[in-house]
CSV table of C-alpha atoms in Angstrom, one decimal:
chain,number,residue,atom,x,y,z
A,1143,MET,CA,-16.4,9.9,-31.8
A,1144,LEU,CA,-14.6,13.0,-31.1
A,1145,LYS,CA,-12.3,14.4,-33.9
A,1146,LYS,CA,-10.2,17.5,-34.3
A,1147,SER,CA,-10.1,19.6,-37.6
A,1148,GLY,CA,-7.9,22.6,-37.4
A,1149,LYS,CA,-8.4,24.1,-34.0
A,1150,THR,CA,-11.8,22.9,-33.4
A,1151,TRP,CA,-13.2,19.6,-32.1
A,1152,TYR,CA,-15.9,17.9,-33.6
A,1153,VAL,CA,-18.5,15.0,-33.1
A,1154,ARG,CA,-18.5,12.6,-35.8
A,1155,LEU,CA,-21.6,10.6,-36.1
A,1156,GLN,CA,-23.5,8.4,-38.6
A,1157,MET,CA,-27.0,9.7,-39.1
A,1158,ASP,CA,-29.4,8.4,-41.7
A,1159,GLY,CA,-26.8,6.3,-43.3
A,1160,LYS,CA,-24.6,9.3,-43.6
A,1161,GLU,CA,-21.5,10.6,-41.8
A,1162,ARG,CA,-22.0,14.0,-40.2
A,1163,TRP,CA,-19.7,16.2,-38.4
A,1164,ILE,CA,-21.2,18.4,-35.6
A,1165,SER,CA,-18.9,21.2,-34.3
A,1166,THR,CA,-18.5,21.6,-30.5
A,1167,HIS,CA,-17.3,25.0,-30.9
A,1168,ARG,CA,-14.3,24.2,-28.6
A,1169,THR,CA,-10.5,24.2,-28.9
A,1170,SER,CA,-9.9,22.5,-25.8
A,1171,GLU,CA,-10.3,18.6,-25.7
A,1172,ARG,CA,-11.7,18.6,-22.3
A,1173,GLU,CA,-14.1,21.1,-22.9
A,1174,ALA,CA,-15.1,19.5,-26.2
A,1175,ARG,CA,-15.8,16.2,-24.4
A,1176,LYS,CA,-18.3,18.0,-22.2
A,1177,ALA,CA,-20.0,19.7,-25.2
A,1178,ALA,CA,-19.8,16.2,-27.2
A,1179,ALA,CA,-21.8,14.8,-24.1
A,1180,VAL,CA,-24.7,17.3,-24.6
A,1181,ILE,CA,-24.6,16.9,-28.4
A,1182,LEU,CA,-25.0,13.2,-28.0
A,1183,THR,CA,-27.7,13.5,-25.7
A,1184,ALA,CA,-29.7,15.5,-28.0
A,1185,VAL,CA,-29.0,13.0,-30.9
A,1186,LYS,CA,-30.2,10.3,-28.7
A,1187,ARG,CA,-33.4,12.4,-27.7
A,1188,GLU,CA,-34.0,12.9,-31.4
A,1189,ARG,CA,-33.7,9.3,-32.4
A,1190,ALA,CA,-35.9,8.2,-29.4
A,1191,GLU,CA,-38.6,10.6,-30.6
A,1192,LYS,CA,-38.4,9.1,-34.1
A,1193,THR,CA,-38.6,5.5,-32.8
A,1194,ILE,CA,-41.6,6.1,-30.6
A,1195,THR,CA,-43.3,8.2,-33.4
A,1196,SER,CA,-42.9,5.4,-35.9
A,1197,ALA,CA,-44.1,2.8,-33.4
A,1198,LEU,CA,-47.1,4.7,-32.7
A,1199,LEU,CA,-47.9,5.4,-36.3
A,1200,ASP,CA,-47.7,1.7,-37.1
A,1201,VAL,CA,-50.3,1.0,-34.4
A,1202,VAL,CA,-52.6,3.8,-35.6
A,1203,LYS,CA,-52.5,2.7,-39.2
A,1204,GLN,CA,-53.2,-0.9,-38.1
A,1205,MET,CA,-56.2,0.2,-36.1
A,1206,ALA,CA,-57.4,2.4,-39.0
A,1207,ARG,CA,-57.4,-0.6,-41.3
A,1208,GLN,CA,-59.1,-2.6,-38.6
A,1209,GLU,CA,-56.3,-5.2,-38.3
A,1210,LEU,CA,-56.1,-5.3,-34.6
A,1211,SER,CA,-58.5,-6.3,-32.0
A,1212,GLU,CA,-59.2,-4.2,-28.9
A,1213,THR,CA,-57.0,-6.5,-26.8
A,1214,GLU,CA,-54.1,-6.3,-29.4
A,1215,THR,CA,-54.5,-2.6,-29.6
A,1216,LYS,CA,-53.9,-2.2,-25.9
A,1217,THR,CA,-50.9,-4.5,-26.1
A,1218,ARG,CA,-49.4,-2.7,-28.8
A,1219,LEU,CA,-50.0,0.6,-27.2
A,1220,ALA,CA,-48.6,-0.6,-23.9
A,1221,ASP,CA,-45.3,-1.8,-25.8
A,1222,VAL,CA,-45.0,1.7,-27.2
A,1223,GLU,CA,-45.3,3.1,-23.7
A,1224,ARG,CA,-42.6,0.8,-22.2
A,1225,LEU,CA,-40.5,1.8,-25.2
A,1226,ALA,CA,-41.0,5.4,-24.3
A,1227,GLN,CA,-40.1,4.9,-20.7
A,1228,LEU,CA,-37.0,3.1,-21.6
A,1229,GLU,CA,-35.9,5.7,-24.0
A,1230,ALA,CA,-36.6,8.5,-21.5
A,1231,LEU,CA,-34.5,6.5,-18.8
A,1232,GLN,CA,-31.6,6.6,-21.0
A,1233,ILE,CA,-31.8,10.2,-21.9
A,1234,VAL,CA,-32.0,11.0,-18.2
A,1235,ASP,CA,-29.0,8.9,-17.5
A,1236,ALA,CA,-27.1,10.7,-20.4
A,1237,LEU,CA,-28.2,14.1,-18.8
A,1238,LEU,CA,-27.8,13.2,-15.3
A,1239,PRO,CA,-25.0,10.8,-15.0
A,1240,ALA,CA,-24.2,8.9,-11.7
A,1241,PRO,CA,-22.0,11.0,-9.6
A,1242,PRO,CA,-18.1,9.7,-9.6
A,1243,LEU,CA,-17.0,7.1,-7.2
A,1244,LEU,CA,-14.1,8.7,-5.6
A,1245,ALA,CA,-11.1,7.1,-4.0
A,1246,SER,CA,-12.4,8.2,-0.4
A,1247,ASP,CA,-15.6,6.5,-1.0
A,1248,LEU,CA,-13.8,3.3,-1.7
A,1249,TRP,CA,-11.8,3.7,1.4
A,1250,ASP,CA,-14.8,4.4,3.5
A,1251,LYS,CA,-16.5,1.2,2.2
A,1252,TYR,CA,-13.5,-0.8,3.1
A,1253,MET,CA,-13.3,0.6,6.6
A,1254,SER,CA,-17.1,-0.2,7.2
A,1255,ALA,CA,-16.2,-3.7,6.5
A,1256,GLY,CA,-14.2,-3.8,9.7
A,1257,PRO,CA,-10.9,-5.2,8.6
A,1258,LYS,CA,-9.1,-7.1,11.3
A,1259,LEU,CA,-5.7,-5.5,11.1
A,1260,LYS,CA,-3.0,-4.5,13.7
A,1261,ALA,CA,-3.1,-0.8,14.3
A,1262,SER,CA,0.5,-0.3,12.8
A,1263,THR,CA,-0.8,-2.2,9.7
A,1264,LEU,CA,-3.8,-0.2,9.3
A,1265,LYS,CA,-1.8,2.9,9.7
A,1266,THR,CA,0.5,1.9,6.7
A,1267,LYS,CA,-2.3,1.0,4.6
A,1268,ARG,CA,-4.1,4.2,5.2
A,1269,GLN,CA,-0.9,6.1,4.3
A,1270,ARG,CA,-0.5,4.2,1.2
A,1271,PHE,CA,-4.0,4.7,0.2
A,1272,HIS,CA,-3.9,8.4,0.9
A,1273,VAL,CA,-0.9,8.7,-1.5
A,1274,PHE,CA,-3.0,7.1,-4.2
A,1275,ALA,CA,-6.1,9.1,-3.3
A,1276,LYS,CA,-4.2,12.3,-3.6
A,1277,TRP,CA,-2.9,11.2,-7.0
A,1278,ALA,CA,-6.5,10.2,-8.3
A,1279,GLY,CA,-8.1,13.4,-7.1
A,1280,ASP,CA,-11.7,13.6,-8.5
A,1281,SER,CA,-11.2,10.7,-11.0
A,1282,ASP,CA,-14.1,8.1,-11.1
A,1283,MET,CA,-13.0,4.8,-9.7
A,1284,LYS,CA,-15.5,3.0,-11.7
A,1285,ASN,CA,-13.6,4.0,-14.7
A,1286,LEU,CA,-9.9,3.2,-13.4
A,1287,LYS,CA,-8.1,1.2,-16.1
A,1288,GLU,CA,-4.9,-0.8,-15.9
A,1289,THR,CA,-3.1,2.1,-17.7
A,1290,ASP,CA,-4.1,4.4,-14.8
A,1291,CYS,CA,-2.6,1.9,-12.5
A,1292,ARG,CA,0.5,2.0,-14.2
A,1293,LYS,CA,0.7,5.5,-14.4
A,1294,PHE,CA,0.2,5.9,-10.6
A,1295,LEU,CA,2.9,3.2,-9.7
A,1296,GLU,CA,5.3,5.2,-12.1
A,1297,SER,CA,4.5,8.2,-10.1
A,1298,LEU,CA,5.9,6.7,-7.0
A,1299,ASN,CA,9.3,7.3,-8.6
A,1300,THR,CA,11.0,4.3,-7.0
A,1301,GLU,CA,13.0,1.4,-8.3
A,1302,LYS,CA,12.2,-0.8,-5.2
A,1303,SER,CA,9.9,-3.7,-6.3
A,1304,GLN,CA,8.8,-4.3,-2.8
A,1305,THR,CA,7.5,-0.7,-2.4
A,1306,VAL,CA,5.5,-1.1,-5.8
A,1307,ASN,CA,4.4,-4.5,-4.8
A,1308,ASN,CA,3.1,-3.3,-1.4
A,1309,TYR,CA,0.9,-0.7,-3.1
A,1310,ILE,CA,-0.6,-3.1,-5.5
A,1311,SER,CA,-1.5,-5.4,-2.6
A,1312,GLU,CA,-3.0,-2.7,-0.4
A,1313,LEU,CA,-5.0,-1.1,-3.3
A,1314,SER,CA,-6.2,-4.5,-4.5
A,1315,SER,CA,-7.4,-5.3,-0.9
A,1316,VAL,CA,-9.6,-2.2,-0.8
A,1317,TRP,CA,-11.1,-3.0,-4.3
A,1318,LYS,CA,-11.9,-6.4,-3.2
A,1319,GLN,CA,-14.7,-4.9,-0.8
A,1320,SER,CA,-16.4,-3.5,-3.7
A,1321,PRO,CA,-16.9,-6.6,-5.8
A,1322,GLN,CA,-19.1,-4.8,-8.2
A,1323,LEU,CA,-16.1,-3.1,-9.5
A,1324,ASN,CA,-13.5,-4.3,-12.0
A,1325,ASN,CA,-10.3,-4.7,-9.8
A,1326,PRO,CA,-7.5,-3.3,-12.0
A,1327,TRP,CA,-4.7,-4.2,-9.7
A,1328,GLY,CA,-3.9,-7.5,-10.9
A,1329,GLU,CA,-0.9,-9.6,-10.2
A,1330,HIS,CA,0.7,-8.9,-13.7
A,1331,LEU,CA,1.4,-5.4,-12.6
A,1332,ARG,CA,4.0,-6.7,-9.9
A,1333,ARG,CA,7.5,-6.2,-10.5
A,1334,LYS,CA,10.2,-8.8,-10.2
A,1335,SER,CA,12.0,-8.7,-6.9
A,1336,ASN,CA,15.1,-6.5,-6.8
A,1337,VAL,CA,15.2,-6.6,-3.1
A,1338,VAL,CA,18.8,-6.4,-1.6
A,1339,HIS,CA,18.7,-9.0,1.2
A,1340,LYS,CA,20.0,-7.8,4.7
A,1341,LEU,CA,23.7,-8.6,5.4
A,1342,PRO,CA,25.2,-8.8,8.9
A,1343,LEU,CA,27.3,-6.1,10.2
A,1344,LEU,CA,30.9,-7.2,11.3
A,1345,ARG,CA,32.1,-6.7,15.0
A,1346,ASP,CA,34.7,-4.3,14.1
A,1347,GLU,CA,31.9,-2.3,12.3
A,1348,ILE,CA,29.9,-2.4,15.3
A,1349,ARG,CA,32.6,-1.1,17.3
A,1350,LYS,CA,33.2,1.7,14.9
A,1351,ILE,CA,29.4,2.7,15.1
A,1352,LEU,CA,29.5,2.5,18.9
A,1353,ASP,CA,32.6,4.9,19.0
A,1354,TYR,CA,30.9,7.5,16.8
A,1355,CYS,CA,27.9,7.3,19.0
A,1356,THR,CA,29.9,7.7,22.2
A,1357,VAL,CA,31.8,10.7,20.8
A,1358,ARG,CA,28.4,12.5,19.5
A,1359,ASP,CA,26.5,11.5,22.7
A,1360,LEU,CA,24.0,9.6,20.8
A,1361,GLN,CA,22.9,7.7,23.7
A,1362,PHE,CA,19.7,6.0,22.2
A,1363,TRP,CA,21.7,4.7,19.3
A,1364,HIS,CA,24.7,3.6,21.5
A,1365,PHE,CA,22.3,1.7,23.8
A,1366,ALA,CA,20.2,0.3,20.9
A,1367,VAL,CA,23.2,-1.2,19.0
A,1368,ILE,CA,24.6,-2.8,22.0
A,1369,LEU,CA,21.2,-4.3,23.1
A,1370,ASP,CA,20.6,-5.5,19.4
A,1371,TYR,CA,23.9,-7.0,19.4
A,1372,TYR,CA,23.3,-9.3,22.4
A,1373,THR,CA,19.6,-10.0,21.9
A,1374,GLY,CA,18.8,-9.7,18.1
A,1375,LEU,CA,15.8,-7.6,18.8
A,1376,ARG,CA,14.2,-5.6,16.0
A,1377,LEU,CA,14.2,-2.0,15.9
A,1378,LYS,CA,10.7,-1.4,17.2
A,1379,ASP,CA,11.2,-3.6,20.1
A,1380,VAL,CA,14.5,-1.8,20.9
A,1381,VAL,CA,12.5,1.5,20.8
A,1382,TYR,CA,9.9,0.2,23.0
A,1383,PHE,CA,12.2,-1.4,25.4
A,1384,SER,CA,11.2,-0.9,29.0
A,1385,THR,CA,12.0,-2.2,32.6
A,1386,PHE,CA,8.9,-4.5,32.3
A,1387,ASN,CA,10.9,-6.5,29.6
A,1388,ILE,CA,13.6,-7.6,32.4
A,1389,LYS,CA,13.0,-10.0,34.8
A,1390,ASP,CA,15.1,-12.5,36.9
A,1391,GLY,CA,18.2,-12.1,34.4
A,1392,TYR,CA,16.2,-12.5,31.3
A,1393,ILE,CA,14.8,-10.3,28.7
A,1394,SER,CA,11.3,-11.4,28.1
A,1395,LEU,CA,8.7,-9.9,25.7
A,1396,VAL,CA,6.4,-10.4,22.8
A,1397,PRO,CA,7.9,-8.9,19.7
A,1398,GLN,CA,5.7,-6.0,18.2
A,1399,LYS,CA,5.9,-7.8,14.7
A,1400,THR,CA,4.2,-10.9,16.0
A,1401,VAL,CA,2.2,-9.4,18.9
A,1402,ARG,CA,-1.1,-11.0,17.6
A,1403,THR,CA,0.7,-14.6,18.1
A,1404,VAL,CA,1.5,-13.8,21.7
A,1405,ARG,CA,4.7,-15.7,20.9
A,1406,LYS,CA,7.1,-14.6,23.7
A,1407,VAL,CA,10.9,-14.6,23.5
A,1408,SER,CA,13.1,-15.0,26.5
A,1409,ILE,CA,16.9,-14.1,26.3
A,1410,PRO,CA,19.4,-14.3,28.9
A,1411,VAL,CA,21.0,-11.2,30.0
A,1412,PRO,CA,24.8,-11.4,30.0
A,1413,ASP,CA,26.7,-9.3,32.3
A,1414,VAL,CA,28.2,-6.9,29.9
A,1415,LEU,CA,24.5,-6.1,28.7
A,1416,GLN,CA,23.4,-5.7,32.3
A,1417,THR,CA,26.1,-3.2,32.9
A,1418,GLU,CA,24.9,-1.3,30.0
A,1419,ILE,CA,21.2,-1.4,31.0
A,1420,ASP,CA,22.1,-0.2,34.4
A,1421,LYS,CA,23.7,3.0,32.8
A,1422,VAL,CA,20.4,3.9,31.4
A,1423,LYS,CA,17.7,5.3,33.5
A,1424,PRO,CA,14.0,5.9,32.4
A,1425,ALA,CA,13.2,9.5,32.4
A,1426,ASP,CA,10.3,10.9,34.5
A,1427,GLY,CA,9.5,7.6,36.2
A,1428,SER,CA,8.6,6.0,32.8
A,1429,PRO,CA,9.0,2.4,32.5
A,1430,VAL,CA,10.4,3.0,28.9
A,1431,PHE,CA,14.1,3.7,28.6
A,1432,PHE,CA,13.7,6.4,25.9
A,1433,PRO,CA,10.2,7.9,25.9
A,1434,ASP,CA,11.1,10.7,23.3
A,1435,MET,CA,12.1,8.1,20.9
A,1436,VAL,CA,9.0,6.2,21.2
A,1437,ARG,CA,7.1,9.3,20.4
A,1438,ARG,CA,9.3,10.0,17.3
A,1439,TYR,CA,9.1,6.4,16.0
A,1440,GLU,CA,5.2,6.6,16.3
A,1441,LYS,CA,5.2,9.9,14.4
A,1442,ASP,CA,7.6,8.8,11.7
A,1443,ARG,CA,9.2,5.4,11.9
A,1444,ALA,CA,11.0,6.0,8.5
A,1445,LEU,CA,12.7,9.1,9.9
A,1446,VAL,CA,14.1,7.1,12.9
A,1447,SER,CA,15.4,4.3,10.5
A,1448,GLY,CA,16.7,7.2,8.5
A,1449,GLU,CA,18.7,8.3,11.2
A,1450,PHE,CA,20.7,5.0,11.7
A,1451,GLN,CA,21.3,5.0,8.0
A,1452,ASP,CA,22.9,8.4,8.3
A,1453,ILE,CA,25.1,6.9,11.0
A,1454,LEU,CA,26.1,4.0,8.9
A,1455,LYS,CA,27.1,6.5,6.1
A,1456,LYS,CA,29.0,8.7,8.3
A,1457,THR,CA,31.0,6.0,9.8
A,1458,GLY,CA,31.8,4.6,6.3
A,1459,VAL,CA,30.3,1.2,7.0
A,1460,TYR,CA,27.2,1.5,4.8
A,1461,ARG,CA,26.6,-0.6,1.6
A,1462,PRO,CA,23.5,-2.1,0.2
A,1463,GLY,CA,21.9,-4.6,2.4
A,1464,ILE,CA,23.0,-3.1,5.5
A,1465,GLY,CA,20.7,-1.5,8.3
A,1466,PHE,CA,19.6,-1.8,11.8
A,1467,HIS,CA,18.2,-5.0,11.0
A,1468,SER,CA,21.7,-6.2,10.0
A,1469,ILE,CA,22.6,-6.4,13.6
A,1470,ARG,CA,19.9,-9.1,14.1
A,1471,HIS,CA,21.7,-11.1,11.3
A,1472,THR,CA,25.0,-10.5,13.1
A,1473,PHE,CA,23.5,-12.0,16.3
A,1474,VAL,CA,22.3,-15.2,14.7
A,1475,THR,CA,25.5,-15.6,12.4
A,1476,LEU,CA,27.8,-15.0,15.5
A,1477,ALA,CA,25.6,-17.5,17.9
A,1478,MET,CA,25.7,-20.2,15.2
A,1479,ASP,CA,29.4,-19.7,14.6
A,1480,ALA,CA,29.8,-20.0,18.5
A,1481,ASP,CA,28.1,-23.5,18.2
A,1482,ILE,CA,25.0,-22.4,20.2
A,1483,ASP,CA,22.3,-24.8,19.8
A,1484,ILE,CA,20.2,-23.7,16.7
A,1485,LYS,CA,16.9,-24.2,18.8
A,1486,ASN,CA,18.1,-21.7,21.6
A,1487,ILE,CA,19.0,-19.2,18.8
A,1488,GLN,CA,15.5,-19.8,17.3
A,1489,ALA,CA,13.7,-19.3,20.7
A,1490,ALA,CA,15.9,-16.0,21.3
A,1491,VAL,CA,14.8,-14.4,18.0
A,1492,GLY,CA,11.3,-15.8,17.9
A,1493,HIS,CA,11.5,-17.4,14.4
A,1494,THR,CA,8.7,-20.0,13.7
A,1495,SER,CA,11.1,-22.3,12.1
A,1496,ILE,CA,14.6,-23.3,12.2
A,1497,ALA,CA,14.7,-23.1,8.4
A,1498,LEU,CA,14.3,-19.4,8.7
A,1499,THR,CA,17.0,-18.8,11.3
A,1500,GLU,CA,19.6,-21.2,9.5
A,1501,GLY,CA,18.7,-20.4,6.0
A,1502,THR,CA,17.9,-16.6,6.0
A,1503,TYR,CA,19.7,-15.0,8.9
A,1504,TYR,CA,22.9,-17.4,9.0
A,1505,HIS,CA,25.9,-15.8,6.9
A,1506,GLY,CA,29.0,-17.7,8.1
A,1507,ILE,CA,30.5,-21.1,8.6
A,1508,ARG,CA,30.0,-22.9,11.9
A,1509,LYS,CA,33.0,-22.8,14.1
A,1510,ALA,CA,32.7,-25.5,16.8
A,1511,ASP,CA,36.0,-24.4,18.6
A,1512,LEU,CA,34.1,-21.1,19.8
A,1513,SER,CA,32.9,-21.7,23.3
A,1514,GLY,CA,30.3,-19.1,23.5
A,1515,TYR,CA,28.8,-15.8,22.2
A,1516,PRO,CA,31.6,-13.2,21.7
A,1517,ALA,CA,31.3,-10.2,23.6
A,1518,LEU,CA,32.1,-6.8,22.1
């Protein structure tokens, strides 16, 4: 056990029934630990020598007294040899410890297992693991404790429970590919949800945002808000919106979020939206309406989302629970208030269940007297 006396660190041991303090001649705890490892190895070597010598002397004494047959002598000497080999291996392990298992090694093993993930999901997982690996440095992952996990999660410096819990899930999944390791990313590390659920934007607030974008010539965001208002599309689908998505008066596409299910949505295009689409022409013959935004989104989607948050703040409509996804909530709420059949709304937004459409996305009271979805 390492103990400090004055400025110097000592190794405290029990030897021959007595407590002994051996100086490491170090004042730094980190350096003292290295010196202590050498001292402990030397002590183990000395104890091993005594154990083997004692065992060998016992055999010699019994041979001298002719207490052992030739067969028994060979057996006893073989036991001493095995003991010597075992002690030698323990000393070698102490002198030449196994190399540390780095975070990068764990990631390589995880990737070698060929995880079946969407490219975007894998990219997010890689980014989060890189944050952890940078924090962990040269630490040995075999020795990672729950206290270390808590320190890392605190280093994220975020109050968002969802962010913390996402990191726990991502890191735990990597550890599971190395079952010989203790997985320290337990469920008890998770934080109670403090997520602020998305709220719908009011129509007057959407008009205010559109006016702001018009004055400042923010063409993409002007188009994105209108497109989302009439379709309820997610931001990624709006960013990647192209001429291929428009056919025979319908917007038809497989949402990026559910691309693995190949579940297509088909949304009728009202005249007012078609007018807005006709105003936007894809550049350089590209089918995508805003290729520059696609490149920016692929580079840093958080930066793109942050742009819209900045617009919300500058127009004075921002509040907790408000973001671009709020317009999707607006679409569902207004459609239901207009007494549009719930199954049609579900089909438009691509929800797998009516309960999700009606329970999570609806924020109003149905008004059967409205005849159709309201235009801006």
